Short mmCIF file of C-alpha atoms and ligand atoms in Angstrom, two decimals:
data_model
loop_
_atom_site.label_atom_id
_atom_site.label_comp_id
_atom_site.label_asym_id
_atom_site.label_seq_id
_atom_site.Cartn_x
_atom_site.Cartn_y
_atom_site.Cartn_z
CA UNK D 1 21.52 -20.45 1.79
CA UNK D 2 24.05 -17.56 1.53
CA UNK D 3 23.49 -14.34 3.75
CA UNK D 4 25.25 -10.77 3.30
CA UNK D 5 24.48 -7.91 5.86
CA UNK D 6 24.69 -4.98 3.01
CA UNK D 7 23.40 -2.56 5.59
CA UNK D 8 22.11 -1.77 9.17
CA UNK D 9 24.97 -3.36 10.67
CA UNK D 10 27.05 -1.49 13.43
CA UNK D 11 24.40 0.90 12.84
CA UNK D 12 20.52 1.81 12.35
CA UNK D 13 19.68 2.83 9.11
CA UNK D 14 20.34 1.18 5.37
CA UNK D 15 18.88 -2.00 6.18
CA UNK D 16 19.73 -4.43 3.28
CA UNK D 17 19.96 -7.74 3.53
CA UNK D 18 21.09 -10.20 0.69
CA UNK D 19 20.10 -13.63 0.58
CA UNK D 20 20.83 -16.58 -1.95
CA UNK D 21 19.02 -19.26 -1.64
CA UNK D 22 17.69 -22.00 -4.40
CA UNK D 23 19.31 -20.48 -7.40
CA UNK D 24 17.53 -16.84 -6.49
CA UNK D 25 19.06 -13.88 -5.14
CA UNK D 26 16.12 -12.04 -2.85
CA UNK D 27 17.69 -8.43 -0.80
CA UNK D 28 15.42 -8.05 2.28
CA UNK D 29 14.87 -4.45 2.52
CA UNK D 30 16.31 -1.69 0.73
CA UNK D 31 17.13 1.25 2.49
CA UNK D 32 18.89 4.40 2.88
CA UNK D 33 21.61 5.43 5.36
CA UNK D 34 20.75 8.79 7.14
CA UNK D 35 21.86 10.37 9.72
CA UNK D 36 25.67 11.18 10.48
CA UNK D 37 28.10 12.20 6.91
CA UNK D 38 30.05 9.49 6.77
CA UNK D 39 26.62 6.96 6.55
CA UNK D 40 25.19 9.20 4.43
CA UNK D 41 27.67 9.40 2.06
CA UNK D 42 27.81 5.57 1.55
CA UNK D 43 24.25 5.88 -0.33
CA UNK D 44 26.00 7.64 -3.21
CA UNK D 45 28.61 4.48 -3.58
CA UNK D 46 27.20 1.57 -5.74
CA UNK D 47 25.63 -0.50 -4.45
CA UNK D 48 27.63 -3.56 -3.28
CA UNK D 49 26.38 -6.16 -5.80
CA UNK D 50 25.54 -5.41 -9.14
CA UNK D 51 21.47 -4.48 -8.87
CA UNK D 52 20.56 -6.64 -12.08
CA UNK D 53 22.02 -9.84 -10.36
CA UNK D 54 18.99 -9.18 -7.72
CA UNK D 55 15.73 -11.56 -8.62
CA UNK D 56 13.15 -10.26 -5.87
CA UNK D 57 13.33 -7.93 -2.73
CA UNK D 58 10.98 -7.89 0.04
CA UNK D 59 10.02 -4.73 1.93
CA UNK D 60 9.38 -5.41 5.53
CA UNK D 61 8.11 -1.52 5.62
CA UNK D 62 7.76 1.60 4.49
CA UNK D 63 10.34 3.59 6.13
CA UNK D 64 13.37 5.23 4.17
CA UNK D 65 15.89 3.30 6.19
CA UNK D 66 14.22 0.33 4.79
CA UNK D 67 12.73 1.21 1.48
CA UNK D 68 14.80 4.69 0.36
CA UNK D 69 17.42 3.40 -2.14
CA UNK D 70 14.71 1.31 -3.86
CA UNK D 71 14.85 3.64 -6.64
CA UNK D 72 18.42 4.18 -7.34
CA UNK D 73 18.20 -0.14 -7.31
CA UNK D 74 15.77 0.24 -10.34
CA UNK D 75 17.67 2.66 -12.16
CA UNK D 76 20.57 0.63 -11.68
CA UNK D 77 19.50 -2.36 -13.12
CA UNK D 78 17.09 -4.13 -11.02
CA UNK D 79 14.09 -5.54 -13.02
CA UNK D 80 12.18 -7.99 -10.47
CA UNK D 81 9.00 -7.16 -8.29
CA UNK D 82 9.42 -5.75 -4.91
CA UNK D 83 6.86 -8.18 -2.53
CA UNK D 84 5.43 -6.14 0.29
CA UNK D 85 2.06 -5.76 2.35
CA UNK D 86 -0.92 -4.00 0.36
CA UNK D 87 -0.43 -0.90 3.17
CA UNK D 88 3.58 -1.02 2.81
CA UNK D 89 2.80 -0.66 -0.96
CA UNK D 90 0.76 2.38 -0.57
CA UNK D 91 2.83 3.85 2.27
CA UNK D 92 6.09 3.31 0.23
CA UNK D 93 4.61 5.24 -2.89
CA UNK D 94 4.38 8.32 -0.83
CA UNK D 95 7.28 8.53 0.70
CA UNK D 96 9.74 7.45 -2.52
CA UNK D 97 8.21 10.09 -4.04
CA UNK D 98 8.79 12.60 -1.66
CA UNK D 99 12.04 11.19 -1.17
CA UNK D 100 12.97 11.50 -4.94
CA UNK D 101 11.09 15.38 -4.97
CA UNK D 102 13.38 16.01 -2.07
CA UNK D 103 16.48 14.48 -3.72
CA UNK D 104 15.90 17.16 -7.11
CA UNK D 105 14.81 20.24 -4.44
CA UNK D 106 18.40 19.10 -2.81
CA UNK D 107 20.32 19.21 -6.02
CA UNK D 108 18.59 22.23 -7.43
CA UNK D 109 19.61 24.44 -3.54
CA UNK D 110 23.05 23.02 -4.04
CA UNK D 111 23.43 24.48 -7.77
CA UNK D 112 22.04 28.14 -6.56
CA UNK D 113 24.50 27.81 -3.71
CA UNK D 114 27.27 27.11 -5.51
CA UNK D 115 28.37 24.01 -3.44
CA UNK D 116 28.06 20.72 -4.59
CA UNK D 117 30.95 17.75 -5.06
CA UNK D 118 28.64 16.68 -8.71
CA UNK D 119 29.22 19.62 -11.67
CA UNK D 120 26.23 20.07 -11.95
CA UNK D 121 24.88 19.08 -8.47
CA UNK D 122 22.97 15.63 -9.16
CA UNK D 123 20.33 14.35 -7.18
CA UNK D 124 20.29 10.79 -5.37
CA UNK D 125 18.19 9.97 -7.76
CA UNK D 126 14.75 11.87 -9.10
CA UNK D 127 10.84 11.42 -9.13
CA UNK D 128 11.24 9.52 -12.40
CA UNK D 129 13.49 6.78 -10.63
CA UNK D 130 11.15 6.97 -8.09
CA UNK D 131 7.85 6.27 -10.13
CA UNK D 132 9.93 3.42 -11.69
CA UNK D 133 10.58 1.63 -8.49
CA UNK D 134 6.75 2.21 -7.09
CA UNK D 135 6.01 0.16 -10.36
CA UNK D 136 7.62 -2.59 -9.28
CA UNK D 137 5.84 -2.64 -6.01
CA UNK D 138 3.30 -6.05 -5.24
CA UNK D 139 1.15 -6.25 -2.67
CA UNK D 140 1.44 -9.66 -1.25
CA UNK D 141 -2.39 -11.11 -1.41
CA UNK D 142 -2.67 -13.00 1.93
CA UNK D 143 0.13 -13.63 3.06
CA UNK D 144 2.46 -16.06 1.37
CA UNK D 145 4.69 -15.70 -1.81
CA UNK D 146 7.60 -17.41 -3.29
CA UNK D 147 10.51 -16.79 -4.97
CA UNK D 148 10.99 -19.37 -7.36
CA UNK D 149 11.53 -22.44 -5.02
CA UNK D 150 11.90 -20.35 -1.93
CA UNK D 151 8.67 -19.76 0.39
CA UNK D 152 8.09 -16.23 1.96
CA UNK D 153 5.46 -15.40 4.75
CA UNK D 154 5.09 -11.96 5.88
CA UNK D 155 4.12 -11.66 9.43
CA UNK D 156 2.70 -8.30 10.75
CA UNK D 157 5.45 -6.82 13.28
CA UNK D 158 3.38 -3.77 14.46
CA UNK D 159 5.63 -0.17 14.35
CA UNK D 160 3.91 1.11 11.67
CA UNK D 161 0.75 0.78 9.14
CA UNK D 162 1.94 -2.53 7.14
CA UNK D 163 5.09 -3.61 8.92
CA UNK D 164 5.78 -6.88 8.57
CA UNK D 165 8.60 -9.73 9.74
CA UNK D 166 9.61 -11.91 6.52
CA UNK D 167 10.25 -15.41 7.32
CA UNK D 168 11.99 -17.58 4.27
CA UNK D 169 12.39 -21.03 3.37
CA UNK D 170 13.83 -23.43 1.23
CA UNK D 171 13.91 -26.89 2.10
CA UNK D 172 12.92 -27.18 5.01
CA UNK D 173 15.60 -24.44 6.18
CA UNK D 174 14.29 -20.94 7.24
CA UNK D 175 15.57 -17.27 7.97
CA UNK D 176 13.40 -14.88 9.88
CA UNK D 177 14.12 -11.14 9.53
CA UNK D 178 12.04 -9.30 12.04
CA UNK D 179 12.23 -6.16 10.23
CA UNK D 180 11.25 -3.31 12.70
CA UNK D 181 9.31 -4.61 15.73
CA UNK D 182 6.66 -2.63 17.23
CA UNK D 183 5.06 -2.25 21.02
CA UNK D 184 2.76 -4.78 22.58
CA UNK D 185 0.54 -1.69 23.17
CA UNK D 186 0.99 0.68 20.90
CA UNK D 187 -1.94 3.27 20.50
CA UNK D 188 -2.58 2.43 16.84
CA UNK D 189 -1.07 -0.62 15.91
CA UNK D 190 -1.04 -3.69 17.31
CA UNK D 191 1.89 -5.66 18.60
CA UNK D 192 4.06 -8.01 16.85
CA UNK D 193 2.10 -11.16 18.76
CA UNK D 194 4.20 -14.37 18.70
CA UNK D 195 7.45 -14.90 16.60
CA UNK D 196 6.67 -17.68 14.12
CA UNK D 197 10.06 -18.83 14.69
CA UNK D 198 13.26 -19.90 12.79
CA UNK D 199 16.32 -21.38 12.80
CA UNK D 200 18.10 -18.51 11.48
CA UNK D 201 17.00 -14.84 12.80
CA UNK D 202 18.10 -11.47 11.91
CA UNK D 203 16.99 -9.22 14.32
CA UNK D 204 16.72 -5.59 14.95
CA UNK D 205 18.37 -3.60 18.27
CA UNK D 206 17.61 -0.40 18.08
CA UNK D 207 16.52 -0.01 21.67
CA UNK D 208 18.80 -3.38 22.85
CA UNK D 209 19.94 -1.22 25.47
CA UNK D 210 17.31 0.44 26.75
CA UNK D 211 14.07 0.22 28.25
CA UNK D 212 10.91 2.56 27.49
CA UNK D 213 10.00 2.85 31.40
CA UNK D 214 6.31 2.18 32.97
CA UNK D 215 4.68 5.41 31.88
CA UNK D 216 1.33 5.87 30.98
CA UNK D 217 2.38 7.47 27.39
CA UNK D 218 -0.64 9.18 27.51
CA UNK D 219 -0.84 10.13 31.07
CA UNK D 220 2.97 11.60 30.07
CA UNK D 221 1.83 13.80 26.82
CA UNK D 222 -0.65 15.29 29.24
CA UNK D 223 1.73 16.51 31.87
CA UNK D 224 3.96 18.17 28.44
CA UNK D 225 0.82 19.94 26.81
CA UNK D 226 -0.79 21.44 30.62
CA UNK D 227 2.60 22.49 31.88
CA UNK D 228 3.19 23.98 28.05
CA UNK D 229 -0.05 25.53 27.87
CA UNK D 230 0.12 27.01 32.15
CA UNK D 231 3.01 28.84 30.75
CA UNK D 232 1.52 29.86 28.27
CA UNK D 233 3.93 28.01 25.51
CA UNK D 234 3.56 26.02 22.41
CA UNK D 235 4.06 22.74 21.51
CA UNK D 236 5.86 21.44 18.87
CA UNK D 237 5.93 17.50 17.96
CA UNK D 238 8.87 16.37 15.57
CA UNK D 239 6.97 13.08 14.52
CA UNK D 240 7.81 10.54 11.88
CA UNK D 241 5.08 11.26 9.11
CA UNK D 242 4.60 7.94 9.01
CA UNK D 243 3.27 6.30 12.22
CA UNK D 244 4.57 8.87 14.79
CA UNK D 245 2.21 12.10 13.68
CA UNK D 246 -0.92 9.80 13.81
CA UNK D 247 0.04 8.43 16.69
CA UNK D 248 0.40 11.75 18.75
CA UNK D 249 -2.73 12.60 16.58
CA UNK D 250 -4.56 9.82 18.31
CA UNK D 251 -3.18 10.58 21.77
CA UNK D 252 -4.24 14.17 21.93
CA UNK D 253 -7.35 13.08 20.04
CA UNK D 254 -8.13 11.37 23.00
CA UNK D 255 -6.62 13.52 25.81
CA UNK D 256 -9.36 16.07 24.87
CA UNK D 257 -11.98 13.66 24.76
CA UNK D 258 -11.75 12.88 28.46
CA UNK D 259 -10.70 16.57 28.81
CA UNK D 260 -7.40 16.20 30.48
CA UNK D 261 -5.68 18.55 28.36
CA UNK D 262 -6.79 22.53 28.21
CA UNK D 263 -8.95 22.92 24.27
CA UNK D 264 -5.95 24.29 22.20
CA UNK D 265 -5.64 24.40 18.49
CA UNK D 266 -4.06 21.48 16.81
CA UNK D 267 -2.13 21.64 13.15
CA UNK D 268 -1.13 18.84 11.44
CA UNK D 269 1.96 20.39 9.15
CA UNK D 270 3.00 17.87 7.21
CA UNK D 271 1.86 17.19 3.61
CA UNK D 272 3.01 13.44 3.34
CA UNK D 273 1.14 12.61 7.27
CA UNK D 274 -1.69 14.23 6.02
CA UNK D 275 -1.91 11.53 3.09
CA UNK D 276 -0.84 9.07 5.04
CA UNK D 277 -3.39 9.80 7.77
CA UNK D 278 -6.01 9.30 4.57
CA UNK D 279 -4.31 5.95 4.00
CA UNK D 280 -5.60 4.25 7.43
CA UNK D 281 -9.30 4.20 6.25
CA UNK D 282 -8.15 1.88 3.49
CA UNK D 283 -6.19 -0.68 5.83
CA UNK D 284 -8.76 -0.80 8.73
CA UNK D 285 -7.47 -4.36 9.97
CA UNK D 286 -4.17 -3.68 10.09
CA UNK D 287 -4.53 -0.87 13.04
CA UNK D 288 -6.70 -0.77 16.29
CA UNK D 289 -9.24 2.18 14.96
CA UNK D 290 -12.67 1.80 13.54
CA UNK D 291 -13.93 3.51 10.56
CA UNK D 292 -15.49 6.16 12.88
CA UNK D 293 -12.75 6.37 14.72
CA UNK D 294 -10.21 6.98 11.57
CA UNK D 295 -12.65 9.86 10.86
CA UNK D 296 -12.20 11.36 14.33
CA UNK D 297 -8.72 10.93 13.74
CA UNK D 298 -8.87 12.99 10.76
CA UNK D 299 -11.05 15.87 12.19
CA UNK D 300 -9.04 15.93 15.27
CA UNK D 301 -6.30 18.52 13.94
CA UNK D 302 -6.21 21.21 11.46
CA UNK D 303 -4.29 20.39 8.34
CA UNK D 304 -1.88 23.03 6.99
CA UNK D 305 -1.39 22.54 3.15
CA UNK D 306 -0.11 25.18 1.62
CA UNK D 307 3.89 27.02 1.65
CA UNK D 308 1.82 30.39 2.75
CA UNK D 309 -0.54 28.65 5.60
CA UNK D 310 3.13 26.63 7.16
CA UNK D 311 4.79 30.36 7.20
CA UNK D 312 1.59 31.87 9.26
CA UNK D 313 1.42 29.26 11.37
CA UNK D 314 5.42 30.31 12.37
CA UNK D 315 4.20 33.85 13.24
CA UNK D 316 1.90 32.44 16.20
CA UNK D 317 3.04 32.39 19.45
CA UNK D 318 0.23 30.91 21.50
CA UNK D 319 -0.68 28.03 23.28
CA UNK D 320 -1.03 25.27 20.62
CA UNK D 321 -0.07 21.46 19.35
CA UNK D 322 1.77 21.78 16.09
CA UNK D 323 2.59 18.29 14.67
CA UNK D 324 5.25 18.63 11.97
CA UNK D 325 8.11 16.06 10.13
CA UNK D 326 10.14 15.63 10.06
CA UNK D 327 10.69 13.21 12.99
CA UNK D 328 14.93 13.83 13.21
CA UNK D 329 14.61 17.46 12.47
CA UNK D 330 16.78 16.60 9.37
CA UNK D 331 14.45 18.69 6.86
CA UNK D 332 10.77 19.60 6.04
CA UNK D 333 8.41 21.82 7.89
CA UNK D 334 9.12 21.57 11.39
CA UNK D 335 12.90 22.88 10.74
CA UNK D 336 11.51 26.47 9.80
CA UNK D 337 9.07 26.02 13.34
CA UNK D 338 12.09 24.78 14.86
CA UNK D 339 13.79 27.90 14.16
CA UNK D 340 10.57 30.12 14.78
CA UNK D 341 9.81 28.81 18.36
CA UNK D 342 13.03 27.38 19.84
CA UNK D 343 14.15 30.26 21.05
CA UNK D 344 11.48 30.93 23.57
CA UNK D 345 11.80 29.19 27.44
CA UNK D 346 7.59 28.78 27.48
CA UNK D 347 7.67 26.51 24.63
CA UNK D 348 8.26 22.43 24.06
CA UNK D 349 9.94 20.78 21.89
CA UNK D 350 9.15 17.25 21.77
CA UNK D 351 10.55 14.42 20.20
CA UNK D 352 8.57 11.07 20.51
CA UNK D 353 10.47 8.68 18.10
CA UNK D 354 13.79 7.43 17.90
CA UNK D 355 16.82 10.29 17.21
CA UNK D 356 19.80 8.76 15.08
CA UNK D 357 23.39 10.18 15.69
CA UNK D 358 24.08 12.85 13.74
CA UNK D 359 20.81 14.18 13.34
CA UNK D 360 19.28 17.51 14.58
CA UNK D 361 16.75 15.76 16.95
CA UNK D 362 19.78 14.18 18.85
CA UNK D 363 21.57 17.39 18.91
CA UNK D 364 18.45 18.48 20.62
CA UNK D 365 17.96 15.50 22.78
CA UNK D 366 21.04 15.52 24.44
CA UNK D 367 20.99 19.12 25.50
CA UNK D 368 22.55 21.18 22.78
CA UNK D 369 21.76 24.96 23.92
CA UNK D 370 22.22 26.25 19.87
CA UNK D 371 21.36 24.11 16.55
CA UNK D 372 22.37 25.08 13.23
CA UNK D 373 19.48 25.88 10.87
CA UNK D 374 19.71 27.19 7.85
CA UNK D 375 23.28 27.87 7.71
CA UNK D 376 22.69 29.64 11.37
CA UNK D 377 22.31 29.39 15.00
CA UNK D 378 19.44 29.46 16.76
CA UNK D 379 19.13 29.35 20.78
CA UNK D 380 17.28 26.69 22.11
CA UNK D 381 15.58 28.28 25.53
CA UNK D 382 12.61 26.24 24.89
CA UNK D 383 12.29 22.71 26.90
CA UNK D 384 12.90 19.65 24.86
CA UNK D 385 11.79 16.32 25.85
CA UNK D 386 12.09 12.75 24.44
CA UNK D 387 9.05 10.63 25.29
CA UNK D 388 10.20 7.48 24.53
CA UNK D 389 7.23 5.25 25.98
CA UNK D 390 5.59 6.91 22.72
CA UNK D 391 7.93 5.13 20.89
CA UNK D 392 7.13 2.77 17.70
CA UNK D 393 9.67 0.48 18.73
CA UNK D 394 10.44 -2.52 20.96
CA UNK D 395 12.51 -2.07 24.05
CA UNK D 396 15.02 -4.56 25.18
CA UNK D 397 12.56 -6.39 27.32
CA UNK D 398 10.24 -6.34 24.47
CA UNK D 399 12.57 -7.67 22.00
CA UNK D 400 14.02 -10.55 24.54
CA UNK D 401 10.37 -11.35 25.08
CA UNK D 402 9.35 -11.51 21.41
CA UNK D 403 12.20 -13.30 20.93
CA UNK D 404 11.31 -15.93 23.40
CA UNK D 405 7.88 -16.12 22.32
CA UNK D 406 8.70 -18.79 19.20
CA UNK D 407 7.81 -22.32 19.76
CA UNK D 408 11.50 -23.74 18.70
CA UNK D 409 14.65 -21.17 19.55
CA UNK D 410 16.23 -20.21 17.05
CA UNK D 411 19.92 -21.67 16.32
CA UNK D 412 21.13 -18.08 15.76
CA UNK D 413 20.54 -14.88 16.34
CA UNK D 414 22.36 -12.24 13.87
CA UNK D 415 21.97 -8.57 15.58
CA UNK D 416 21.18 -5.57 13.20
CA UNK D 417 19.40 -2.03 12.53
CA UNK D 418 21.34 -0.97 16.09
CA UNK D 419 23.92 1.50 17.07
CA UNK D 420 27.22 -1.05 18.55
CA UNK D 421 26.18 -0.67 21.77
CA UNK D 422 22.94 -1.39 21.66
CA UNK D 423 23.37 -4.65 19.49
CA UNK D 424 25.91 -5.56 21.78
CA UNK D 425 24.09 -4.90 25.02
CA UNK D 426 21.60 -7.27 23.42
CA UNK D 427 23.40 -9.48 22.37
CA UNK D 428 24.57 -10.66 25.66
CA UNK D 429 20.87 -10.95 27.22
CA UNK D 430 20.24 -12.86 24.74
CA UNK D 431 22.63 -15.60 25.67
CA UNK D 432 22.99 -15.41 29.33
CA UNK D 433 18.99 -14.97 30.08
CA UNK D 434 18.11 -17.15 26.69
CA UNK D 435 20.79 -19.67 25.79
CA UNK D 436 20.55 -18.86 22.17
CA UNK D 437 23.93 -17.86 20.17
CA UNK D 438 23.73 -14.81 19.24
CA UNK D 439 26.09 -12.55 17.07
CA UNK D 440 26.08 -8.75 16.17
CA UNK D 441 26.27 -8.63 12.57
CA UNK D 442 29.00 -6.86 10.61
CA UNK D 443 29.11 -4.66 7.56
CA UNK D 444 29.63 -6.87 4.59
CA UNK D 445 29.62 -10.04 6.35
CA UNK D 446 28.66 -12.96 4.83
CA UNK D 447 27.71 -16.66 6.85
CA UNK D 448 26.23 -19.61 5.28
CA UNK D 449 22.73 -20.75 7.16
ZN1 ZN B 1 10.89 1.67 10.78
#
């Protein structure tokens, strides 16, 4: 078997993995590079193989770092199916076709500005390519497939609704890719239980270097919201629409139940959470809530839909919880709150998931006291916190301990979906407290396994 790191290596987004193995060439994951220019310029290059040579991918989950160049693959050539979990198929409709809406709104801005390096601006790709590659999309019944004579298992990894690790084999020879690993006790989905194990693993780093810290995550939300509130602030969540927003959902949800938080108004402002929240009644075993409880979950916040309700909302200045995407700040809804309520020292700005470099939501994490929106500044008086222990992803003790959970160690451990230091930082735990070899991948490298 042949592997080529494609993506997500020296860095955390465009995972895309290529493998050849039995006569069949399968790309684990297919994802998009966001954050800083110079990664996302790399998604308009083409892609590094020619797409039509590709028989099968496999989507470990639904996020555009994963899934997001899926349908500039189609459009390109690729003709095979695209094997993923039944919620990772539904999940991944939504967001490619937001992400293809959002490519054509993108285009569209850039020909009324008057600044664009296409004449005419082009988008990425459109909704068309993006209906295309949702077509291609199959649900993996149980959960075993093959590829011609290469097995696949999917393995749920926790993070979000549907994530999954892929383990393949071919004779007797296997490759694990652990996709994006979740918490042991995440609020809505459960943890990745015990690596199946491999000899080959390609494993993600995104927190190698860090570690989420013994907080109750809910005992932490509730100090935000009451000193917010006491001062008689707002507060504004920047959560991943998918996983993140239901997740803080859930925790307030709950917060008010055993009334430790003062009764403020909650808004959900974010079209594609507010489908996806819809989605978890439909994939009941693959999260910790009941039925009833996925109902509570939807009654506990007001939805905004439309343009008009978002802008209203933005004219409030009251104690409130306004849940809005997207999670990096990079677009959508919460950038016009963002630019509403940052400048005011009584309100919170919180960011619970993870902030790539380059983004607006690290800006804000690391202090910045002004943020560009809009094509101007804005102050930033209000406070801004990261609460990582309501993170969707594994810390460096969590990975290490995952990682040691398999029955056989692995021979190898390729590092990936981390920023350098991170991967690298991991990478040495990994032999000095484990023994195993590990390596941090590198863009465009290739190793036979
Ligand atoms: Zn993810």
């Amino acid at each position: 078997m042949n592997l080529q790191f494609l993506g997500a290596a020296g860095t955390v987004t465009g995972s895309r993995f290529l493998l050849d193995a039995g006569g069949k060439r399968i790309l684990i994951d297919c994802g998009m590079f966001q954050g800083l220019k110079q990664l996302r310029l790399r998604n308009w290059r083409p892609f590094p193989v020619d797409p039509g040579s590709i028989d099968e991918v496999v989507l470990t989950h639904a996020h555009l770092d994963h899934s997001g160049y899926l349908p500039a693959l189609v459009r390109d050539g690729f003709r095979g199916r695209i094997h993923c979990s039944a919620p990772t198929a539904d999940l991944a409709a939504i967001l490619l076709r937001d992400a293809g809406f959002l490519q054509e709104e993108d285009a569209h801005y850039a020909r009324r500005k008057g600044f664009s390096k296409h004449d005419p601006p082009k988008p990425l790709y459109t909704v068309e390519d993006a209906e295309r590659a949702i077509r291609r999309l199959q649900a993996v019944r149980g959960t075993t497939f093959e590829v011609g004579p290469v097995q696949g298992r999917l393995i749920p990894a926790g993070h979000i609704l549907g994530a999954c690790s892929v383990r393949l084999e071919l004779k007797g020879r296997s490759v694990l890719f652990s996709g994006d690993l979740g918490r042991e006790h995440d609020l809505l989905i459960p943890g990745p239980g015990r690596n199946p194990g491999a000899d080959t693993i390609v494993m993600e780093s995104t927190y190698g270097d860090r570690r989420h810290g013994p907080q109750d995550p809910l005992e932490s939300l509730a100090e935000i919201i009451r000193r917010t509130v006491d001062r008689g602030g707002l507060v504004l969540v920047a959560a991943f629409a998918v996983g993140r927003a239901q997740a803080v959902m859930w925790a307030v949800h709950q917060l008010r139940q055993q009334g430790r938080i003062p009764e403020v108004p909650v808004y959900l402002n974010s079209p594609m959470a507010d489908a996806v929240t819809h989605l978890y009644d439909d994939h009941v075993p693959w999260h910790r809530l009941s039925l009833d409880e996925c109902h509570d979950l939807f009654r506990s916040a007001r939805f905004v839909r439309s343009v008009e309700e978002s802008k209203a909302l933005n004219q409030k200045q009251e104690p409130m919880i306004v849940i809005s995407a997207s999670g990096m700040l990079t677009g959508g809804r919460v950038v016009h709150h963002l630019a509403a309520w940052a400048g005011d020292a009584r309100n919170t700005i919180l960011l619970p998931g993870y902030q790539a470099a380059g983004t607006r939501g690290a800006h804000l994490a690391s202090g910045a006291d002004q943020v560009k929106v809009h094509g101007r500044y804005i102050a930033v008086r209000a406070e801004v916190v990261k609460l990582d222990v309501l993170s969707a992803h594994a810390d460096a003790d969590e990975l290490l301990a995952w990682l040691k959970s398999a029955e056989q160690p692995p021979a190898k451990v390729w590092l990936v979906h981390g920023e350098p230091e991170a991967s690298d930082t991991l990478r040495l735990r990994i032999r000095d407290d484990l023994g195993i070899d590990a390596e941090v991948a590198e863009d465009r490298g290739e190793t036979s396994i």
